[in-house]
Short mmCIF file of C-alpha atoms in Angstrom, two decimals:
data_model
loop_
_atom_site.label_atom_id
_atom_site.label_comp_id
_atom_site.label_asym_id
_atom_site.label_seq_id
_atom_site.Cartn_x
_atom_site.Cartn_y
_atom_site.Cartn_z
CA MET A 243 -2.65 2.84 -7.56
CA LEU A 244 -0.75 2.05 -4.41
CA ASP A 245 2.51 3.59 -3.28
CA LYS A 246 5.44 1.79 -4.92
CA ASN A 247 6.70 0.73 -1.49
CA PHE A 248 3.42 -0.90 -0.45
CA LYS A 249 4.81 -4.36 -1.19
CA ASN A 250 7.91 -3.62 0.88
CA ARG A 251 5.84 -2.50 3.85
CA LEU A 252 3.78 -5.69 3.66
CA GLU A 253 6.86 -7.88 3.69
CA GLU A 254 8.55 -5.86 6.45
CA LEU A 255 5.48 -6.06 8.68
CA ARG A 256 5.13 -9.80 8.10
CA LEU A 257 8.78 -10.50 8.82
CA LYS A 258 8.83 -8.19 11.85
CA LYS A 259 5.91 -10.12 13.34
CA GLY A 260 7.47 -13.47 12.40
CA TYR A 261 4.52 -14.61 10.28
CA THR A 262 4.56 -16.80 7.20
CA LYS A 263 2.69 -15.80 4.07
CA THR A 264 0.30 -18.67 4.77
CA THR A 265 -0.48 -17.34 8.25
CA VAL A 266 -1.28 -13.86 6.93
CA ALA A 267 -3.28 -15.17 3.97
CA GLU A 268 -5.44 -17.31 6.24
CA ALA A 269 -5.94 -14.47 8.72
CA ILE A 270 -7.21 -12.06 6.04
CA ASN A 271 -9.10 -14.76 4.12
CA VAL A 272 -7.22 -14.72 0.81
CA SER A 273 -5.30 -17.46 -0.96
CA VAL A 274 -1.59 -17.80 -0.29
CA SER A 275 -0.90 -17.04 -3.95
CA ALA A 276 -2.96 -13.82 -3.73
CA TYR A 277 -0.96 -12.69 -0.72
CA TYR A 278 2.27 -13.60 -2.51
CA TYR A 279 1.16 -11.40 -5.44
CA PHE A 280 0.50 -8.50 -3.05
CA GLU A 281 4.00 -8.75 -1.57
CA GLN A 282 5.55 -9.02 -5.03
CA GLY A 283 3.58 -6.02 -6.32
CA ILE A 284 2.01 -8.14 -9.05
CA LYS A 285 -1.55 -7.49 -7.87
CA GLU A 286 -3.13 -4.90 -5.62
CA PRO A 287 -5.44 -5.93 -2.80
CA SER A 288 -9.00 -4.66 -2.65
CA VAL A 289 -9.93 -1.88 -0.25
CA ASP A 290 -11.55 -4.47 2.01
CA THR A 291 -8.35 -6.54 2.03
CA ILE A 292 -6.25 -3.46 2.82
CA LYS A 293 -8.50 -2.81 5.81
CA LYS A 294 -8.06 -6.41 6.95
CA LEU A 295 -4.28 -6.14 6.55
CA ALA A 296 -4.20 -2.91 8.56
CA LYS A 297 -6.23 -4.49 11.34
CA PHE A 298 -4.14 -7.67 11.29
CA TYR A 299 -0.86 -5.76 11.52
CA SER A 300 -2.27 -3.07 13.88
CA VAL A 301 -1.32 -0.22 11.56
CA SER A 302 -3.36 2.43 9.77
CA THR A 303 -4.52 2.05 6.21
CA ASP A 304 -2.65 5.32 5.55
CA TYR A 305 0.56 3.61 6.60
CA LEU A 306 -0.03 0.60 4.38
CA ILE A 307 -1.03 2.64 1.35
CA ASN A 308 1.28 5.66 1.59
CA GLY A 309 3.76 4.96 4.34
CA PHE A 310 2.35 7.75 6.53
CA LYS A 311 2.74 6.84 10.16
CA ASN A 312 0.42 9.62 11.30
CA SER A 313 -2.83 9.87 9.36
CA ASN A 314 -3.20 13.47 10.57
CA ASN A 315 -0.07 14.57 8.74
CA SER A 316 -1.85 16.61 6.09
CA SER A 317 1.27 18.39 4.83
CA ASN A 318 2.84 15.05 3.83
CA PHE A 319 -0.41 14.03 2.20
CA LYS A 320 -0.64 17.28 0.25
CA SER A 321 2.96 17.01 -0.90
CA GLU A 322 2.50 13.39 -1.95
CA PHE A 323 -0.73 14.24 -3.74
CA ALA A 324 0.91 17.11 -5.63
CA ILE A 325 3.79 14.86 -6.71
CA ARG A 326 1.45 12.11 -7.87
CA LEU A 327 -0.75 14.57 -9.73
CA GLN A 328 2.26 16.04 -11.52
CA ASN A 329 3.52 12.55 -12.42
CA LEU A 330 0.12 11.61 -13.86
CA ARG A 331 0.03 14.81 -15.88
CA GLU A 332 3.48 14.12 -17.29
CA GLU A 333 2.70 10.46 -18.02
CA ASN A 334 -0.40 11.48 -19.95
CA ASN A 335 1.17 14.52 -21.63
CA LEU A 336 -1.20 16.86 -19.82
CA THR A 337 0.71 20.03 -19.12
CA LYS A 338 -2.24 22.41 -18.89
CA VAL A 339 -4.69 22.66 -16.03
CA LEU A 340 -8.23 23.17 -17.29
#
């Protein structure tokens, strides 16, 4: 599952560069409707498509997925991971660690 702000980052990057959805979709070889769904958060792109998006926008996959500007920032990653793990435990009523 992608960060809830993934769709916002996609739109911000596209607008910052002045691209249309059609331009981006063609560049990463997906349909315009697929790209629209990514920006709306309706569908998640494949790992391969995320890599293409990162290359197209000249950002890291870490930035696209988590919003981390520096992929070496392990303390942010650990904090984010701990929060996500706790949320998953709560969502699934798992309060004990085995």
